[in-house]
Amino acid sequence: MSDRAEKTALVIGGGIAGLEAAITIAGAGHQVILVEKSPQLGGTTRELYSSFPHWENPAELLQGKIDEAQKTGVQVKTGFEVISSQKQATGYQVVLEGPGQKREELAADAVVVATGFELFDVSAYGEYGYGSYPGVVNTLEFEARLREWARGEGKEAPPQTVAFIKCVGSRDRSKGYPYCSKICCMITAKQAGLVKELWPDSKCYVFYMDYRAAGKGYEEFVRSVIEEKHVRYTRGRPAKILPEDGRLLIRTEDTLMGVPVEIRADMVVLAAAMQPGPGTREMSRIFDLNTDQYGFLEPLSGQAARVGERVFAAGGCIFPVENQGALQQGAAAGAGVVALFNQAR
Ligand SMILES: Cc1cc2nc3c(=O)[nH]c(=O)nc-3n(C[C@H](O)[C@H](O)[C@H](O)COP(=O)(O)OP(=O)(O)OC[C@H]3O[C@@H](n4cnc5c(N)ncnc54)[C@H](O)[C@@H]3O)c2cc1C
Ligand code: SF4
């Protein structure tokens, strides 16, 4: 019979989902090694300025989780990646590579993959000029601008007019993915609302084909952005963005009203689709994990978080998800590991 404290879980990815999984397992008295490829913990949450659905500060959420991980004794290895694994009778022998190509080996009784998602490359939509017109950015780049402007560190003058185009790379079989990326309607509403909060006299236009706000408080959040912050939502998909006298000309049709619309904006924010990142693809190869046709990890039939033999998953590596959902999935993956360790006693 093995001692509980001898069990070791390896958590791969130090975003909010991986942190929560690590805290859950370590809190139950097991040893946890958390491997994060970048120099800092936090993943995408670290890059956010403000968060839907309550305008909360993501830095506070993150710091709370980092402190909790420290308190529960999670061993954090930043700058490390898993490069190979070998299946053993009750776990994996894993090789890590860290700074200066330093290699280390460890034995893991269970693994949690929490490698997150990445944004689709919106330059596939040449008609929107991403990469050619400096005023055209994706949602993550705009989040960084918002942070700089709010701190008074912005290098560029604040925009007077911002246009947001939704579903870029999502729900599009020809250039992107057929699926809806689930959280970009909320990200767009949040970012447009923040522009209006920072500069109440600015103008914000959101061009949409559809809007999806399925979550507790989400519909109310989008409504408040439209009704209280006066962000203008227009149903229509701009065909092209053209540069004009240092600004960006957007022409489309308001398909609800049946009238043409013409906007001159200083910035255009493209709500890029979310797709599995290279880390997720790599982990599915190394641990022989179940994936869907896009490369997102796919829980095994009837299992909440298990994606392979003694391997669990959480967060954006399964599908686009907001912080709260990633936390819940992290807790579920952690609970799966704890239950597995308890069974083995
Ligand atoms: C522009 C934008 C705005 C957003 N705004 C909000 C918001 O307002 N509110 C909200 O609730 N959510 C928001 N989100 C969603 C939020 O960012 C995600 O819910 C959250 O980041 C998911 O956490 P995660 O841990 O699953 O993934 P991530 O945050 O992506 O973390 C994954 C981590 O894994 C690491 N990793 C990847 N591969 C490897 C590897 N091979 N080895 C080791 N480490 C690896 C990465 O470096 C990263 O640190 C936003 C997302 C975007 C893109
Ligand atoms: S969440 Fe909204 S913006 Fe994102 S793909 Fe779905 S409908 Fe489009």
PDB file of N, CA and C in Angstrom, residues 113-208:
ATOM      1  N   VAL A 113      -3.106  18.446 -17.711  1.00  0.00           N
ATOM      2  CA  VAL A 113      -2.688  19.326 -18.801  1.00  0.00           C
ATOM      3  C   VAL A 113      -3.586  20.560 -18.765  1.00  0.00           C
ATOM      4  N   ALA A 114      -2.955  21.740 -18.682  1.00  0.00           N
ATOM      5  CA  ALA A 114      -3.711  23.011 -18.621  1.00  0.00           C
ATOM      6  C   ALA A 114      -2.949  24.047 -19.449  1.00  0.00           C
ATOM      7  N   THR A 115      -2.753  23.700 -20.715  1.00  0.00           N
ATOM      8  CA  THR A 115      -1.879  24.503 -21.586  1.00  0.00           C
ATOM      9  C   THR A 115      -2.608  25.640 -22.315  1.00  0.00           C
ATOM     10  N   GLY A 116      -3.885  25.833 -22.044  1.00  0.00           N
ATOM     11  CA  GLY A 116      -4.594  27.010 -22.551  1.00  0.00           C
ATOM     12  C   GLY A 116      -4.868  26.989 -24.050  1.00  0.00           C
ATOM     13  N   PHE A 117      -5.301  28.154 -24.554  1.00  0.00           N
ATOM     14  CA  PHE A 117      -5.564  28.305 -25.994  1.00  0.00           C
ATOM     15  C   PHE A 117      -4.693  29.425 -26.538  1.00  0.00           C
ATOM     16  N   GLU A 118      -4.731  29.610 -27.840  1.00  0.00           N
ATOM     17  CA  GLU A 118      -4.067  30.785 -28.438  1.00  0.00           C
ATOM     18  C   GLU A 118      -5.048  31.423 -29.410  1.00  0.00           C
ATOM     19  N   LEU A 119      -4.747  32.666 -29.820  1.00  0.00           N
ATOM     20  CA  LEU A 119      -5.627  33.348 -30.773  1.00  0.00           C
ATOM     21  C   LEU A 119      -5.301  32.920 -32.196  1.00  0.00           C
ATOM     22  N   PHE A 120      -6.334  32.777 -32.986  1.00  0.00           N
ATOM     23  CA  PHE A 120      -6.225  32.519 -34.420  1.00  0.00           C
ATOM     24  C   PHE A 120      -5.519  33.711 -35.066  1.00  0.00           C
ATOM     25  N   ASP A 121      -4.698  33.432 -36.090  1.00  0.00           N
ATOM     26  CA  ASP A 121      -3.972  34.502 -36.789  1.00  0.00           C
ATOM     27  C   ASP A 121      -4.927  35.217 -37.769  1.00  0.00           C
ATOM     28  N   VAL A 122      -5.361  36.415 -37.361  1.00  0.00           N
ATOM     29  CA  VAL A 122      -6.393  37.114 -38.140  1.00  0.00           C
ATOM     30  C   VAL A 122      -5.863  37.728 -39.439  1.00  0.00           C
ATOM     31  N   SER A 123      -4.559  37.584 -39.698  1.00  0.00           N
ATOM     32  CA  SER A 123      -4.057  38.085 -41.002  1.00  0.00           C
ATOM     33  C   SER A 123      -4.606  37.208 -42.135  1.00  0.00           C
ATOM     34  N   ALA A 124      -5.229  36.068 -41.795  1.00  0.00           N
ATOM     35  CA  ALA A 124      -5.899  35.247 -42.818  1.00  0.00           C
ATOM     36  C   ALA A 124      -7.013  36.056 -43.491  1.00  0.00           C
ATOM     37  N   TYR A 125      -7.507  37.083 -42.794  1.00  0.00           N
ATOM     38  CA  TYR A 125      -8.541  37.973 -43.362  1.00  0.00           C
ATOM     39  C   TYR A 125      -7.842  39.205 -43.917  1.00  0.00           C
ATOM     40  N   GLY A 126      -7.238  39.052 -45.115  1.00  0.00           N
ATOM     41  CA  GLY A 126      -6.472  40.139 -45.729  1.00  0.00           C
ATOM     42  C   GLY A 126      -7.294  41.403 -45.902  1.00  0.00           C
ATOM     43  N   GLU A 127      -8.600  41.241 -46.064  1.00  0.00           N
ATOM     44  CA  GLU A 127      -9.495  42.387 -46.296  1.00  0.00           C
ATOM     45  C   GLU A 127      -9.582  43.319 -45.081  1.00  0.00           C
ATOM     46  N   TYR A 128      -9.152  42.840 -43.902  1.00  0.00           N
ATOM     47  CA  TYR A 128      -9.208  43.688 -42.710  1.00  0.00           C
ATOM     48  C   TYR A 128      -7.866  44.359 -42.416  1.00  0.00           C
ATOM     49  N   GLY A 129      -6.833  43.993 -43.171  1.00  0.00           N
ATOM     50  CA  GLY A 129      -5.557  44.713 -43.100  1.00  0.00           C
ATOM     51  C   GLY A 129      -4.749  44.512 -41.835  1.00  0.00           C
ATOM     52  N   TYR A 130      -5.033  43.421 -41.100  1.00  0.00           N
ATOM     53  CA  TYR A 130      -4.231  43.159 -39.889  1.00  0.00           C
ATOM     54  C   TYR A 130      -2.783  42.890 -40.332  1.00  0.00           C
ATOM     55  N   GLY A 131      -1.839  43.563 -39.691  1.00  0.00           N
ATOM     56  CA  GLY A 131      -0.437  43.404 -40.087  1.00  0.00           C
ATOM     57  C   GLY A 131      -0.018  44.458 -41.095  1.00  0.00           C
ATOM     58  N   SER A 132      -0.987  45.080 -41.783  1.00  0.00           N
ATOM     59  CA  SER A 132      -0.661  46.140 -42.753  1.00  0.00           C
ATOM     60  C   SER A 132      -1.028  47.515 -42.193  1.00  0.00           C
ATOM     61  N   TYR A 133      -2.193  47.615 -41.548  1.00  0.00           N
ATOM     62  CA  TYR A 133      -2.618  48.901 -40.976  1.00  0.00           C
ATOM     63  C   TYR A 133      -2.389  48.850 -39.465  1.00  0.00           C
ATOM     64  N   PRO A 134      -1.541  49.748 -38.934  1.00  0.00           N
ATOM     65  CA  PRO A 134      -1.218  49.657 -37.505  1.00  0.00           C
ATOM     66  C   PRO A 134      -2.428  49.804 -36.580  1.00  0.00           C
ATOM     67  N   GLY A 135      -3.487  50.420 -37.056  1.00  0.00           N
ATOM     68  CA  GLY A 135      -4.665  50.616 -36.197  1.00  0.00           C
ATOM     69  C   GLY A 135      -5.529  49.371 -36.071  1.00  0.00           C
ATOM     70  N   VAL A 136      -5.199  48.310 -36.819  1.00  0.00           N
ATOM     71  CA  VAL A 136      -6.009  47.092 -36.750  1.00  0.00           C
ATOM     72  C   VAL A 136      -5.304  46.093 -35.824  1.00  0.00           C
ATOM     73  N   VAL A 137      -5.975  45.712 -34.739  1.00  0.00           N
ATOM     74  CA  VAL A 137      -5.351  44.837 -33.740  1.00  0.00           C
ATOM     75  C   VAL A 137      -6.304  43.695 -33.366  1.00  0.00           C
ATOM     76  N   ASN A 138      -5.745  42.671 -32.720  1.00  0.00           N
ATOM     77  CA  ASN A 138      -6.638  41.621 -32.198  1.00  0.00           C
ATOM     78  C   ASN A 138      -7.006  41.948 -30.746  1.00  0.00           C
ATOM     79  N   THR A 139      -7.882  41.148 -30.155  1.00  0.00           N
ATOM     80  CA  THR A 139      -8.406  41.471 -28.818  1.00  0.00           C
ATOM     81  C   THR A 139      -7.322  41.459 -27.734  1.00  0.00           C
ATOM     82  N   LEU A 140      -6.347  40.580 -27.880  1.00  0.00           N
ATOM     83  CA  LEU A 140      -5.311  40.507 -26.840  1.00  0.00           C
ATOM     84  C   LEU A 140      -4.395  41.736 -26.935  1.00  0.00           C
ATOM     85  N   GLU A 141      -4.097  42.147 -28.157  1.00  0.00           N
ATOM     86  CA  GLU A 141      -3.277  43.364 -28.325  1.00  0.00           C
ATOM     87  C   GLU A 141      -4.032  44.587 -27.794  1.00  0.00           C
ATOM     88  N   PHE A 142      -5.349  44.591 -27.999  1.00  0.00           N
ATOM     89  CA  PHE A 142      -6.117  45.741 -27.521  1.00  0.00           C
ATOM     90  C   PHE A 142      -6.186  45.760 -25.997  1.00  0.00           C
ATOM     91  N   GLU A 143      -6.218  44.579 -25.409  1.00  0.00           N
ATOM     92  CA  GLU A 143      -6.223  44.482 -23.939  1.00  0.00           C
ATOM     93  C   GLU A 143      -4.939  45.148 -23.388  1.00  0.00           C
ATOM     94  N   ALA A 144      -3.819  44.915 -24.074  1.00  0.00           N
ATOM     95  CA  ALA A 144      -2.539  45.517 -23.635  1.00  0.00           C
ATOM     96  C   ALA A 144      -2.589  47.037 -23.782  1.00  0.00           C
ATOM     97  N   ARG A 145      -3.203  47.508 -24.873  1.00  0.00           N
ATOM     98  CA  ARG A 145      -3.330  48.976 -25.048  1.00  0.00           C
ATOM     99  C   ARG A 145      -4.193  49.575 -23.934  1.00  0.00           C
ATOM    100  N   LEU A 146      -5.298  48.895 -23.625  1.00  0.00           N
ATOM    101  CA  LEU A 146      -6.189  49.409 -22.573  1.00  0.00           C
ATOM    102  C   LEU A 146      -5.428  49.551 -21.260  1.00  0.00           C
ATOM    103  N   ARG A 147      -4.612  48.540 -20.971  1.00  0.00           N
ATOM    104  CA  ARG A 147      -3.822  48.547 -19.728  1.00  0.00           C
ATOM    105  C   ARG A 147      -2.860  49.737 -19.730  1.00  0.00           C
ATOM    106  N   GLU A 148      -2.189  49.951 -20.860  1.00  0.00           N
ATOM    107  CA  GLU A 148      -1.228  51.064 -20.947  1.00  0.00           C
ATOM    108  C   GLU A 148      -1.940  52.409 -20.815  1.00  0.00           C
ATOM    109  N   TRP A 149      -3.052  52.556 -21.537  1.00  0.00           N
ATOM    110  CA  TRP A 149      -3.783  53.838 -21.472  1.00  0.00           C
ATOM    111  C   TRP A 149      -4.268  54.109 -20.053  1.00  0.00           C
ATOM    112  N   ALA A 150      -4.801  53.068 -19.405  1.00  0.00           N
ATOM    113  CA  ALA A 150      -5.349  53.256 -18.055  1.00  0.00           C
ATOM    114  C   ALA A 150      -4.252  53.662 -17.076  1.00  0.00           C
ATOM    115  N   ARG A 151      -3.027  53.175 -17.329  1.00  0.00           N
ATOM    116  CA  ARG A 151      -1.910  53.518 -16.430  1.00  0.00           C
ATOM    117  C   ARG A 151      -1.207  54.797 -16.864  1.00  0.00           C
ATOM    118  N   GLY A 152      -1.705  55.407 -17.949  1.00  0.00           N
ATOM    119  CA  GLY A 152      -1.082  56.635 -18.459  1.00  0.00           C
ATOM    120  C   GLY A 152       0.245  56.354 -19.139  1.00  0.00           C
ATOM    121  N   GLU A 153       0.442  55.081 -19.589  1.00  0.00           N
ATOM    122  CA  GLU A 153       1.714  54.726 -20.229  1.00  0.00           C
ATOM    123  C   GLU A 153       1.573  54.589 -21.742  1.00  0.00           C
ATOM    124  N   GLY A 154       0.388  54.848 -22.282  1.00  0.00           N
ATOM    125  CA  GLY A 154       0.131  54.633 -23.715  1.00  0.00           C
ATOM    126  C   GLY A 154       1.047  55.478 -24.597  1.00  0.00           C
ATOM    127  N   LYS A 155       1.659  54.820 -25.593  1.00  0.00           N
ATOM    128  CA  LYS A 155       2.547  55.564 -26.505  1.00  0.00           C
ATOM    129  C   LYS A 155       1.729  56.305 -27.555  1.00  0.00           C
ATOM    130  N   GLU A 156       0.560  55.738 -27.903  1.00  0.00           N
ATOM    131  CA  GLU A 156      -0.270  56.375 -28.927  1.00  0.00           C
ATOM    132  C   GLU A 156      -1.375  57.209 -28.279  1.00  0.00           C
ATOM    133  N   ALA A 157      -1.851  58.195 -29.040  1.00  0.00           N
ATOM    134  CA  ALA A 157      -2.966  59.014 -28.536  1.00  0.00           C
ATOM    135  C   ALA A 157      -4.191  58.106 -28.401  1.00  0.00           C
ATOM    136  N   PRO A 158      -5.005  58.348 -27.382  1.00  0.00           N
ATOM    137  CA  PRO A 158      -6.214  57.518 -27.237  1.00  0.00           C
ATOM    138  C   PRO A 158      -7.118  57.667 -28.468  1.00  0.00           C
ATOM    139  N   PRO A 159      -7.757  56.594 -28.889  1.00  0.00           N
ATOM    140  CA  PRO A 159      -8.627  56.664 -30.067  1.00  0.00           C
ATOM    141  C   PRO A 159      -9.934  57.399 -29.756  1.00  0.00           C
ATOM    142  N   GLN A 160     -10.427  58.131 -30.752  1.00  0.00           N
ATOM    143  CA  GLN A 160     -11.735  58.793 -30.563  1.00  0.00           C
ATOM    144  C   GLN A 160     -12.873  57.880 -30.997  1.00  0.00           C
ATOM    145  N   THR A 161     -12.550  57.056 -32.020  1.00  0.00           N
ATOM    146  CA  THR A 161     -13.567  56.117 -32.512  1.00  0.00           C
ATOM    147  C   THR A 161     -12.931  54.729 -32.645  1.00  0.00           C
ATOM    148  N   VAL A 162     -13.583  53.740 -32.052  1.00  0.00           N
ATOM    149  CA  VAL A 162     -13.078  52.364 -32.144  1.00  0.00           C
ATOM    150  C   VAL A 162     -14.193  51.486 -32.705  1.00  0.00           C
ATOM    151  N   ALA A 163     -13.826  50.671 -33.688  1.00  0.00           N
ATOM    152  CA  ALA A 163     -14.792  49.705 -34.234  1.00  0.00           C
ATOM    153  C   ALA A 163     -14.339  48.298 -33.851  1.00  0.00           C
ATOM    154  N   PHE A 164     -15.287  47.470 -33.501  1.00  0.00           N
ATOM    155  CA  PHE A 164     -15.002  46.077 -33.126  1.00  0.00           C
ATOM    156  C   PHE A 164     -15.708  45.175 -34.138  1.00  0.00           C
ATOM    157  N   ILE A 165     -14.978  44.208 -34.668  1.00  0.00           N
ATOM    158  CA  ILE A 165     -15.601  43.243 -35.589  1.00  0.00           C
ATOM    159  C   ILE A 165     -15.541  41.866 -34.933  1.00  0.00           C
ATOM    160  N   LYS A 166     -16.703  41.244 -34.811  1.00  0.00           N
ATOM    161  CA  LYS A 166     -16.767  39.965 -34.092  1.00  0.00           C
ATOM    162  C   LYS A 166     -16.648  38.777 -35.050  1.00  0.00           C
ATOM    163  N   CYS A 167     -16.474  37.615 -34.466  1.00  0.00           N
ATOM    164  CA  CYS A 167     -16.435  36.328 -35.192  1.00  0.00           C
ATOM    165  C   CYS A 167     -15.358  36.306 -36.284  1.00  0.00           C
ATOM    166  N   VAL A 168     -14.153  36.777 -35.991  1.00  0.00           N
ATOM    167  CA  VAL A 168     -13.104  36.741 -37.015  1.00  0.00           C
ATOM    168  C   VAL A 168     -12.324  35.429 -36.847  1.00  0.00           C
ATOM    169  N   GLY A 169     -12.628  34.503 -37.728  1.00  0.00           N
ATOM    170  CA  GLY A 169     -12.007  33.171 -37.645  1.00  0.00           C
ATOM    171  C   GLY A 169     -12.906  32.142 -36.977  1.00  0.00           C
ATOM    172  N   SER A 170     -13.998  32.602 -36.375  1.00  0.00           N
ATOM    173  CA  SER A 170     -14.969  31.667 -35.782  1.00  0.00           C
ATOM    174  C   SER A 170     -16.209  31.638 -36.670  1.00  0.00           C
ATOM    175  N   ARG A 171     -16.926  30.565 -36.634  1.00  0.00           N
ATOM    176  CA  ARG A 171     -18.181  30.395 -37.370  1.00  0.00           C
ATOM    177  C   ARG A 171     -17.989  30.704 -38.849  1.00  0.00           C
ATOM    178  N   ASP A 172     -16.834  30.294 -39.351  1.00  0.00           N
ATOM    179  CA  ASP A 172     -16.501  30.579 -40.745  1.00  0.00           C
ATOM    180  C   ASP A 172     -15.724  29.388 -41.310  1.00  0.00           C
ATOM    181  N   ARG A 173     -16.426  28.580 -42.087  1.00  0.00           N
ATOM    182  CA  ARG A 173     -15.794  27.365 -42.615  1.00  0.00           C
ATOM    183  C   ARG A 173     -14.757  27.661 -43.671  1.00  0.00           C
ATOM    184  N   SER A 174     -14.833  28.832 -44.317  1.00  0.00           N
ATOM    185  CA  SER A 174     -13.917  29.062 -45.439  1.00  0.00           C
ATOM    186  C   SER A 174     -12.519  29.490 -44.982  1.00  0.00           C
ATOM    187  N   LYS A 175     -12.437  30.400 -43.984  1.00  0.00           N
ATOM    188  CA  LYS A 175     -11.109  30.879 -43.587  1.00  0.00           C
ATOM    189  C   LYS A 175     -10.712  30.508 -42.171  1.00  0.00           C
ATOM    190  N   GLY A 176     -11.693  30.144 -41.375  1.00  0.00           N
ATOM    191  CA  GLY A 176     -11.379  29.879 -39.971  1.00  0.00           C
ATOM    192  C   GLY A 176     -11.962  28.554 -39.526  1.00  0.00           C
ATOM    193  N   TYR A 177     -12.687  28.610 -38.398  1.00  0.00           N
ATOM    194  CA  TYR A 177     -13.254  27.399 -37.799  1.00  0.00           C
ATOM    195  C   TYR A 177     -14.784  27.471 -37.804  1.00  0.00           C
ATOM    196  N   PRO A 178     -15.451  26.342 -37.911  1.00  0.00           N
ATOM    197  CA  PRO A 178     -16.919  26.384 -37.894  1.00  0.00           C
ATOM    198  C   PRO A 178     -17.502  26.675 -36.512  1.00  0.00           C
ATOM    199  N   TYR A 179     -16.704  26.466 -35.442  1.00  0.00           N
ATOM    200  CA  TYR A 179     -17.267  26.628 -34.101  1.00  0.00           C
ATOM    201  C   TYR A 179     -17.302  28.092 -33.653  1.00  0.00           C
ATOM    202  N   CYS A 180     -18.158  28.348 -32.673  1.00  0.00           N
ATOM    203  CA  CYS A 180     -18.231  29.654 -32.015  1.00  0.00           C
ATOM    204  C   CYS A 180     -17.210  29.628 -30.873  1.00  0.00           C
ATOM    205  N   SER A 181     -16.369  30.655 -30.773  1.00  0.00           N
ATOM    206  CA  SER A 181     -15.314  30.648 -29.733  1.00  0.00           C
ATOM    207  C   SER A 181     -15.831  31.026 -28.340  1.00  0.00           C
ATOM    208  N   LYS A 182     -17.095  31.184 -28.216  1.00  0.00           N
ATOM    209  CA  LYS A 182     -17.835  31.232 -26.940  1.00  0.00           C
ATOM    210  C   LYS A 182     -17.633  32.462 -26.068  1.00  0.00           C
ATOM    211  N   ILE A 183     -16.404  32.971 -25.946  1.00  0.00           N
ATOM    212  CA  ILE A 183     -16.229  34.086 -25.003  1.00  0.00           C
ATOM    213  C   ILE A 183     -15.915  35.421 -25.689  1.00  0.00           C
ATOM    214  N   CYS A 184     -15.780  35.430 -27.036  1.00  0.00           N
ATOM    215  CA  CYS A 184     -15.345  36.697 -27.669  1.00  0.00           C
ATOM    216  C   CYS A 184     -16.446  37.752 -27.718  1.00  0.00           C
ATOM    217  N   CYS A 185     -17.735  37.344 -27.667  1.00  0.00           N
ATOM    218  CA  CYS A 185     -18.797  38.363 -27.554  1.00  0.00           C
ATOM    219  C   CYS A 185     -18.617  39.133 -26.246  1.00  0.00           C
ATOM    220  N   MET A 186     -18.290  38.408 -25.192  1.00  0.00           N
ATOM    221  CA  MET A 186     -18.125  39.042 -23.880  1.00  0.00           C
ATOM    222  C   MET A 186     -16.850  39.895 -23.845  1.00  0.00           C
ATOM    223  N   ILE A 187     -15.785  39.396 -24.468  1.00  0.00           N
ATOM    224  CA  ILE A 187     -14.517  40.156 -24.487  1.00  0.00           C
ATOM    225  C   ILE A 187     -14.737  41.482 -25.227  1.00  0.00           C
ATOM    226  N   THR A 188     -15.445  41.408 -26.366  1.00  0.00           N
ATOM    227  CA  THR A 188     -15.709  42.617 -27.149  1.00  0.00           C
ATOM    228  C   THR A 188     -16.546  43.619 -26.356  1.00  0.00           C
ATOM    229  N   ALA A 189     -17.609  43.115 -25.721  1.00  0.00           N
ATOM    230  CA  ALA A 189     -18.470  44.013 -24.930  1.00  0.00           C
ATOM    231  C   ALA A 189     -17.651  44.671 -23.827  1.00  0.00           C
ATOM    232  N   LYS A 190     -16.810  43.880 -23.173  1.00  0.00           N
ATOM    233  CA  LYS A 190     -15.990  44.418 -22.080  1.00  0.00           C
ATOM    234  C   LYS A 190     -15.052  45.506 -22.613  1.00  0.00           C
ATOM    235  N   GLN A 191     -14.363  45.213 -23.724  1.00  0.00           N
ATOM    236  CA  GLN A 191     -13.367  46.160 -24.225  1.00  0.00           C
ATOM    237  C   GLN A 191     -14.030  47.458 -24.716  1.00  0.00           C
ATOM    238  N   ALA A 192     -15.196  47.324 -25.368  1.00  0.00           N
ATOM    239  CA  ALA A 192     -15.904  48.526 -25.823  1.00  0.00           C
ATOM    240  C   ALA A 192     -16.358  49.339 -24.608  1.00  0.00           C
ATOM    241  N   GLY A 193     -16.844  48.638 -23.595  1.00  0.00           N
ATOM    242  CA  GLY A 193     -17.281  49.321 -22.367  1.00  0.00           C
ATOM    243  C   GLY A 193     -16.118  50.034 -21.691  1.00  0.00           C
ATOM    244  N   LEU A 194     -14.941  49.432 -21.717  1.00  0.00           N
ATOM    245  CA  LEU A 194     -13.769  50.055 -21.085  1.00  0.00           C
ATOM    246  C   LEU A 194     -13.330  51.313 -21.828  1.00  0.00           C
ATOM    247  N   VAL A 195     -13.428  51.278 -23.153  1.00  0.00           N
ATOM    248  CA  VAL A 195     -13.082  52.477 -23.935  1.00  0.00           C
ATOM    249  C   VAL A 195     -13.988  53.633 -23.503  1.00  0.00           C
ATOM    250  N   LYS A 196     -15.285  53.332 -23.382  1.00  0.00           N
ATOM    251  CA  LYS A 196     -16.242  54.381 -23.000  1.00  0.00           C
ATOM    252  C   LYS A 196     -16.016  54.858 -21.565  1.00  0.00           C
ATOM    253  N   GLU A 197     -15.531  53.948 -20.726  1.00  0.00           N
ATOM    254  CA  GLU A 197     -15.264  54.332 -19.340  1.00  0.00           C
ATOM    255  C   GLU A 197     -14.042  55.254 -19.278  1.00  0.00           C
ATOM    256  N   LEU A 198     -13.018  54.907 -20.090  1.00  0.00           N
ATOM    257  CA  LEU A 198     -11.794  55.727 -20.088  1.00  0.00           C
ATOM    258  C   LEU A 198     -12.034  57.073 -20.747  1.00  0.00           C
ATOM    259  N   TRP A 199     -12.769  57.070 -21.863  1.00  0.00           N
ATOM    260  CA  TRP A 199     -13.043  58.318 -22.603  1.00  0.00           C
ATOM    261  C   TRP A 199     -14.530  58.364 -22.942  1.00  0.00           C
ATOM    262  N   PRO A 200     -15.344  58.904 -22.050  1.00  0.00           N
ATOM    263  CA  PRO A 200     -16.800  58.882 -22.269  1.00  0.00           C
ATOM    264  C   PRO A 200     -17.227  59.562 -23.582  1.00  0.00           C
ATOM    265  N   ASP A 201     -16.429  60.472 -24.114  1.00  0.00           N
ATOM    266  CA  ASP A 201     -16.834  61.132 -25.360  1.00  0.00           C
ATOM    267  C   ASP A 201     -16.460  60.353 -26.620  1.00  0.00           C
ATOM    268  N   SER A 202     -15.741  59.257 -26.438  1.00  0.00           N
ATOM    269  CA  SER A 202     -15.348  58.458 -27.614  1.00  0.00           C
ATOM    270  C   SER A 202     -16.572  57.743 -28.186  1.00  0.00           C
ATOM    271  N   LYS A 203     -16.392  57.211 -29.411  1.00  0.00           N
ATOM    272  CA  LYS A 203     -17.492  56.451 -30.033  1.00  0.00           C
ATOM    273  C   LYS A 203     -17.033  55.012 -30.248  1.00  0.00           C
ATOM    274  N   CYS A 204     -17.899  54.081 -29.900  1.00  0.00           N
ATOM    275  CA  CYS A 204     -17.573  52.660 -30.078  1.00  0.00           C
ATOM    276  C   CYS A 204     -18.675  51.980 -30.878  1.00  0.00           C
ATOM    277  N   TYR A 205     -18.256  51.250 -31.914  1.00  0.00           N
ATOM    278  CA  TYR A 205     -19.209  50.518 -32.754  1.00  0.00           C
ATOM    279  C   TYR A 205     -18.831  49.049 -32.739  1.00  0.00           C
ATOM    280  N   VAL A 206     -19.813  48.205 -32.535  1.00  0.00           N
ATOM    281  CA  VAL A 206     -19.568  46.758 -32.595  1.00  0.00           C
ATOM    282  C   VAL A 206     -20.348  46.205 -33.789  1.00  0.00           C
ATOM    283  N   PHE A 207     -19.626  45.550 -34.699  1.00  0.00           N
ATOM    284  CA  PHE A 207     -20.279  44.906 -35.848  1.00  0.00           C
ATOM    285  C   PHE A 207     -20.381  43.418 -35.566  1.00  0.00           C
ATOM    286  N   TYR A 208     -21.587  42.903 -35.627  1.00  0.00           N
ATOM    287  CA  TYR A 208     -21.797  41.497 -35.252  1.00  0.00           C
ATOM    288  C   TYR A 208     -22.725  40.808 -36.239  1.00  0.00           C
TER     289      TYR A 208
END
